[in-house]
CSV table of C-alpha atoms in Angstrom, one decimal:
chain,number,residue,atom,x,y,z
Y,927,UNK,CA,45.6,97.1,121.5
Y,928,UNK,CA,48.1,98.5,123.9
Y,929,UNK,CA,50.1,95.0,123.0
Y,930,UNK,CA,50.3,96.2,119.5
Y,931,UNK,CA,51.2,99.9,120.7
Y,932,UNK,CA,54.2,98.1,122.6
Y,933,UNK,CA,55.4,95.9,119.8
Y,934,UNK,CA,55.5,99.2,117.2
Y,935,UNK,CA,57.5,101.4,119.9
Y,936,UNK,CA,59.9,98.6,120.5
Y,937,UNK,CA,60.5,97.9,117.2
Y,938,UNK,CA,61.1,101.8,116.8
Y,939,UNK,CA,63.3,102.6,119.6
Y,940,UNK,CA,65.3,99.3,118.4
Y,941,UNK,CA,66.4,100.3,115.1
Y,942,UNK,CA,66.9,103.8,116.7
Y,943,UNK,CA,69.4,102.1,119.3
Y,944,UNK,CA,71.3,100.0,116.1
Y,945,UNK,CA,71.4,103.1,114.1
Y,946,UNK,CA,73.4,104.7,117.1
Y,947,UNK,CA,75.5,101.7,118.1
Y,948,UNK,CA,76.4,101.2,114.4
Y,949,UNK,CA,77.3,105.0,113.8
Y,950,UNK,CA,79.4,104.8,117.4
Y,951,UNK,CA,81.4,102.0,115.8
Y,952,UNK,CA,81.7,103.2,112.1
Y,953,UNK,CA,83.3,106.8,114.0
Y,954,UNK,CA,85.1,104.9,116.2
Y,955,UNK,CA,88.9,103.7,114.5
Y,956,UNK,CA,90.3,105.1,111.3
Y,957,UNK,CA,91.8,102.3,108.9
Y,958,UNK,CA,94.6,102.9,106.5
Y,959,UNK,CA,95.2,100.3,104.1
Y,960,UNK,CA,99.2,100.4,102.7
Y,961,UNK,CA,98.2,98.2,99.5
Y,962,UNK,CA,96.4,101.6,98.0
Y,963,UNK,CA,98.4,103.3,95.5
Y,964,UNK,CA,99.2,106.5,97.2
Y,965,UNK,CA,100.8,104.4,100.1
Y,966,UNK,CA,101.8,101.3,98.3
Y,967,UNK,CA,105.7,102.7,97.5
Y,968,UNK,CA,106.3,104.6,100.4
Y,969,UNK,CA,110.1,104.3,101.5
Y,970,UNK,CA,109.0,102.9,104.7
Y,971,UNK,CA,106.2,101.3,104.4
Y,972,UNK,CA,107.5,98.7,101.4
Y,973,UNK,CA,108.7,95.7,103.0
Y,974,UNK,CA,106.6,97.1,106.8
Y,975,UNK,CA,104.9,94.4,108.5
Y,976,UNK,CA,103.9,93.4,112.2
Y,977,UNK,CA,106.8,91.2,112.6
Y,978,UNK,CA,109.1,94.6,112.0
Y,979,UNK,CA,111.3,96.7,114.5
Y,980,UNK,CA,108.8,98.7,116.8
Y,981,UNK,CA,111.5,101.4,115.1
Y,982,UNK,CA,110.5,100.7,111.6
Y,983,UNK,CA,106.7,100.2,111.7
Y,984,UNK,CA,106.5,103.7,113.3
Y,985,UNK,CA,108.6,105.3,110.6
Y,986,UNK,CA,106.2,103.7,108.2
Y,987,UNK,CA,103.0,104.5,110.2
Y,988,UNK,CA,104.4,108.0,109.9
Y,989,UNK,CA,104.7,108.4,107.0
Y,990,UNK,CA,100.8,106.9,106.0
Y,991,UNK,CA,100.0,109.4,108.5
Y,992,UNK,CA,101.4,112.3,106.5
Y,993,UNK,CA,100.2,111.4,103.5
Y,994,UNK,CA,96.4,110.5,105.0
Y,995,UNK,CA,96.7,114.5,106.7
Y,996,UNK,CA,98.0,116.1,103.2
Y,997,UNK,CA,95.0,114.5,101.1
Y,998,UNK,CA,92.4,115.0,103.6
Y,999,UNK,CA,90.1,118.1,103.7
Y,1000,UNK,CA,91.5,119.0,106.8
Y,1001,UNK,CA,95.0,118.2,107.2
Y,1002,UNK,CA,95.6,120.5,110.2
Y,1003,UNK,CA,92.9,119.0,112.4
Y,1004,UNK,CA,93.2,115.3,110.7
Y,1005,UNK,CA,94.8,113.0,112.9
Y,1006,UNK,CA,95.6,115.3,116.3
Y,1007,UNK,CA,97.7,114.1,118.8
Y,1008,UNK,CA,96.4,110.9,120.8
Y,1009,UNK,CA,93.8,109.9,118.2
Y,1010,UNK,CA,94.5,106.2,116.9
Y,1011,UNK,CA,94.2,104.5,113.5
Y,1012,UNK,CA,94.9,100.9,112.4
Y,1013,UNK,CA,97.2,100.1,109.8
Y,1014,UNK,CA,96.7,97.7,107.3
Y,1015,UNK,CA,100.6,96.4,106.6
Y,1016,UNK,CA,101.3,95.5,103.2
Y,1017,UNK,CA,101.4,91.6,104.0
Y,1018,UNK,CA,97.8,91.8,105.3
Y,1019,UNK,CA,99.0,92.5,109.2
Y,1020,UNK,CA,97.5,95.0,110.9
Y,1021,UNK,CA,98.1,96.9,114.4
Y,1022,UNK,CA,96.6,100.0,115.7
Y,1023,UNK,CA,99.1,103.2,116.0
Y,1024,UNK,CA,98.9,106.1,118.4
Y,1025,UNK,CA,99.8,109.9,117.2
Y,1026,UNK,CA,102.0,111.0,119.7
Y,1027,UNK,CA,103.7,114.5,117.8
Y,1028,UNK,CA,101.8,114.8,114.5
Y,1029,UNK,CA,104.8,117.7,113.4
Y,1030,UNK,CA,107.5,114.8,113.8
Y,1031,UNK,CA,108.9,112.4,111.4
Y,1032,UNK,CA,108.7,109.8,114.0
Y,1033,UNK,CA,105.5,111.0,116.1
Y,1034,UNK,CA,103.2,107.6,115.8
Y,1035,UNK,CA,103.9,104.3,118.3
Y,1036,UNK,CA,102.0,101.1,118.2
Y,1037,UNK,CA,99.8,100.7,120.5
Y,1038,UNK,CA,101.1,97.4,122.7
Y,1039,UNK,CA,99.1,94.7,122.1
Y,1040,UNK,CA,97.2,95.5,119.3
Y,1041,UNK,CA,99.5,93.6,116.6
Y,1042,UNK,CA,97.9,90.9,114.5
Y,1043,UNK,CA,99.6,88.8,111.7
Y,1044,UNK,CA,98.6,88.4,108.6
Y,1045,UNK,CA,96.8,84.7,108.1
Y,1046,UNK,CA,98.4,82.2,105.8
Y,1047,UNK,CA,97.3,82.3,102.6
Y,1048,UNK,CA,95.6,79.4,101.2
């Protein structure tokens, strides 16, 4: 009996534990992906990929950013400064950015490290 009473509360407090993990990770990192429409022509985000001038990738992350705070709810809270996202290059590389002055034109820097090319297509 107290077997079976064990077996039903870890079985609970399991699924409570992978609700929470999951939600933790689903929070966790914002992805834009460039290849949507509203992004997709973007001046600086066109030819942008992971292989790009530091220079260039953060004019183009800057811009996403802009457009991601004027069509959100809450563009004035959307994207503070020193929250990340990752950026989905129109190639299919991706790299995570940092907000550093969301009122400039040039306020987001990758995040060292985080770059990853695109893979080969088959």
């Amino acid at each position: 009996m107290n077997y079976r009473r064990f077996l039903h509360g870890a079985k609970f407090w399991f699924w409570v534990a992978l609700f929470v993990a999951y939600s933790a990770g689903a929070v966790g990192l914002l992805m834009i992906d460039t290849y949507e429409d509203r992004y997709r022509l973007l001046s600086k985000v066109e030819l942008t990929k992971v292989q790009s001038q530091p220079e260039v990738r953060s004019a183009g992350a800057s811009q996403v950013a802009a457009v991601y705070r004027a069509q959100s709810g809450l563009p004035f809270s959307s994207l503070p400064a020193g929250s990340t996202f990752q950026v989905v290059w129109p190639d299919g590389s991706t790299e995570t950015m940092m907000i550093v002055d969301p009122t400039s034109p040039n306020g987001v820097r990758p995040v060292p490290g985080s770059q990853m090319a695109a893979e080969p297509r088959r």
